[in-house]
Tab-separated table of C-alpha atoms in Angstrom:
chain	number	residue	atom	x	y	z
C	28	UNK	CA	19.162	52.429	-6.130
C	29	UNK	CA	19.623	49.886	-9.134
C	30	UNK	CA	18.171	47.268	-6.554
C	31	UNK	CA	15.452	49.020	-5.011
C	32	UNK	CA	13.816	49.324	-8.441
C	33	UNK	CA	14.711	45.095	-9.560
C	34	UNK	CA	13.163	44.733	-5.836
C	35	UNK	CA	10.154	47.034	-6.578
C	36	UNK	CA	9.599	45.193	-10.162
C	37	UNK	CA	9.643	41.766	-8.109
C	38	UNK	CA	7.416	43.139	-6.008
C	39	UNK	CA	4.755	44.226	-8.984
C	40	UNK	CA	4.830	41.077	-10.617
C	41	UNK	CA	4.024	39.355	-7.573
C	42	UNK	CA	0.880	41.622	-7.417
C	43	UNK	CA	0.370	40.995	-10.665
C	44	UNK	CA	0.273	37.095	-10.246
C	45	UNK	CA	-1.927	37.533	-6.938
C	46	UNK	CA	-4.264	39.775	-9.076
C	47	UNK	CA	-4.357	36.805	-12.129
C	48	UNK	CA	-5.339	33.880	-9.551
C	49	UNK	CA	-8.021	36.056	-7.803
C	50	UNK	CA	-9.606	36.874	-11.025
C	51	UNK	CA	-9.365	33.254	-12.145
C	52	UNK	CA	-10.937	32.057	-8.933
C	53	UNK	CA	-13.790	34.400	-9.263
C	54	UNK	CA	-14.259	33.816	-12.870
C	55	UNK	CA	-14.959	30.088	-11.438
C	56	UNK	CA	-16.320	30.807	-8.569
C	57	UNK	CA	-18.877	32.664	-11.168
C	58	UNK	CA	-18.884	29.775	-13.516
C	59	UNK	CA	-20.036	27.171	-10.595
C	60	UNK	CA	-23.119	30.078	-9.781
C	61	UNK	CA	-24.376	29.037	-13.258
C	62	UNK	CA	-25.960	25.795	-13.785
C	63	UNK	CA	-26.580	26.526	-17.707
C	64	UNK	CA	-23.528	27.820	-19.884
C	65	UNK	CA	-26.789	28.694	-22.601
C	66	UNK	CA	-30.275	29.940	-22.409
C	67	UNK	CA	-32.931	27.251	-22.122
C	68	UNK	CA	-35.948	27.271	-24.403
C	69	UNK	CA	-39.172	26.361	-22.707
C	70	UNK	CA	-40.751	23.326	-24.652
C	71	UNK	CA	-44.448	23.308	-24.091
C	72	UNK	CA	-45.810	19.966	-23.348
C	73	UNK	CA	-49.394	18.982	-23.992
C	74	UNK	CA	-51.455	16.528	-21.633
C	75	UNK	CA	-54.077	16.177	-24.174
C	76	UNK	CA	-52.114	13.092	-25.731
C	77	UNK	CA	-51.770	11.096	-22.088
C	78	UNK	CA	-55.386	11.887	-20.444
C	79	UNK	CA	-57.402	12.247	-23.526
C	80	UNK	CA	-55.659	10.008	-26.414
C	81	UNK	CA	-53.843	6.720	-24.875
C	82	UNK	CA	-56.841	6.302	-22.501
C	83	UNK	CA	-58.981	5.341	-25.519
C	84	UNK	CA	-57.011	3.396	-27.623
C	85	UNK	CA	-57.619	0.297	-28.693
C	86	UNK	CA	-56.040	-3.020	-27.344
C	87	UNK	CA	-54.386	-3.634	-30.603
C	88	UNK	CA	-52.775	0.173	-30.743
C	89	UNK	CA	-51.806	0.389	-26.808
C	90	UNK	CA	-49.900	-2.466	-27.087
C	91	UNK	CA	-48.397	-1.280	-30.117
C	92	UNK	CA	-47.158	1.890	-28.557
C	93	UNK	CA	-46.643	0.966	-24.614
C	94	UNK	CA	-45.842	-2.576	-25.438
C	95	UNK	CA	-47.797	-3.958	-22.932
C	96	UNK	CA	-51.873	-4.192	-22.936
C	97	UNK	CA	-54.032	-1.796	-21.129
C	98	UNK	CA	-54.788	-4.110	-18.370
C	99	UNK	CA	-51.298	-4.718	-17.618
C	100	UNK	CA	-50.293	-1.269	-17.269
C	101	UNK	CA	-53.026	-0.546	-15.223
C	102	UNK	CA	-51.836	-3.484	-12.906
C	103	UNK	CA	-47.947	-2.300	-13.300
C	104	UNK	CA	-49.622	1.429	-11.718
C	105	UNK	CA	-50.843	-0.011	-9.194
C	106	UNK	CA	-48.119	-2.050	-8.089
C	107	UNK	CA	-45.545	0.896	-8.769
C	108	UNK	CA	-47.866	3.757	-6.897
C	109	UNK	CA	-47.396	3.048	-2.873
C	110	UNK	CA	-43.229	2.397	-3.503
C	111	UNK	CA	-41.074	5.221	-1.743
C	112	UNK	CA	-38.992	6.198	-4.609
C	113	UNK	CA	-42.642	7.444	-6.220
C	114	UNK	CA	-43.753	9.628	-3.379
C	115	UNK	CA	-42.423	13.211	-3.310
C	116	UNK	CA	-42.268	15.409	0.009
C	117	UNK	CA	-40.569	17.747	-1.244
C	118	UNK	CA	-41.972	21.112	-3.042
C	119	UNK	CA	-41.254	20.176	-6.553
C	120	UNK	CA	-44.268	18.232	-8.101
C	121	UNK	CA	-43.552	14.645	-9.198
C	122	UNK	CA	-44.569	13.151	-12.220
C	123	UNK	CA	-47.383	10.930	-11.891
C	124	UNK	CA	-46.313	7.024	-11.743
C	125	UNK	CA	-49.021	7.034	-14.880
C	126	UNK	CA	-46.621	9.032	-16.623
C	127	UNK	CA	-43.711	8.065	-16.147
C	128	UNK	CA	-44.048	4.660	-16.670
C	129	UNK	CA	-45.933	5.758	-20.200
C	130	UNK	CA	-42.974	7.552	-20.909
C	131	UNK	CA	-40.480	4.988	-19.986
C	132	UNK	CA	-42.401	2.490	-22.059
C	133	UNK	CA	-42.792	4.574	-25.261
C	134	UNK	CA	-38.526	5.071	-25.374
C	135	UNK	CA	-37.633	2.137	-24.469
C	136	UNK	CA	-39.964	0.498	-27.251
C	137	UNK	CA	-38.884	3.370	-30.019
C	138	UNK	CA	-36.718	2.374	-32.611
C	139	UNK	CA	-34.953	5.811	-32.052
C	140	UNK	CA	-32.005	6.665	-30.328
C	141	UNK	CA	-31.823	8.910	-27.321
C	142	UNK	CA	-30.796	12.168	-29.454
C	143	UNK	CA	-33.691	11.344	-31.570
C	144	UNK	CA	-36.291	11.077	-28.744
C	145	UNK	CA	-35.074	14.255	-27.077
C	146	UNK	CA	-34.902	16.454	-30.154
């Protein structure tokens, strides 16, 4: 009798182990269904500063800012706009090459560091 119940108590603490490394597989298996550990905050982002303000600044002040005259980034576009990596097929809207090169330029012409930039 003494051994059926050492036998039975094996027997539970192997359910109990089983029971432990199911849970911790799902608790992953969980963690790899969410891409975010914390809620996002939605930063609104204004176009009024691209299509309204760079477009009409002076020479002096575009260069200042993109690092590169007007003409030349106009001439950069256009050379950047028919390569692959800038057309999108897919259903997810690309920024425009306009933009991202205007974006590109301004960081890597700011004084700032990255955590700066992004905050």
């Amino acid at each position: 009798a003494y051994q059926d119940i050492e036998d039975e108590d094996l027997f539970k603490g192997e359910d109990s182990s089983e029971e432990e490394g199911e849970m911790i597989i799902l608790g992953l298996t969980l963690l790899l269904e969410i891409r975010y550990f914390e809620q996002r905050t939605h930063v609104i982002k204004s176009k009024n500063w691209r299509c309204n303000i760079l477009p009409n600044y002076d020479d002096i002040r575009f260069k200042k800012i993109m690092r590169m005259d007007s003409i030349n980034f106009q001439k950069l576009i256009s050379v950047l706009n028919p390569l692959p990596i800038f057309q999108n097929n897919s259903n997810n809207l690309q920024a425009s090459v306009e933009l991202q090169l205007a974006v590109f330029l301004k960081r890597i012409g700011s004084k700032e560091n990255i955590f700066e930039i992004s905050s």
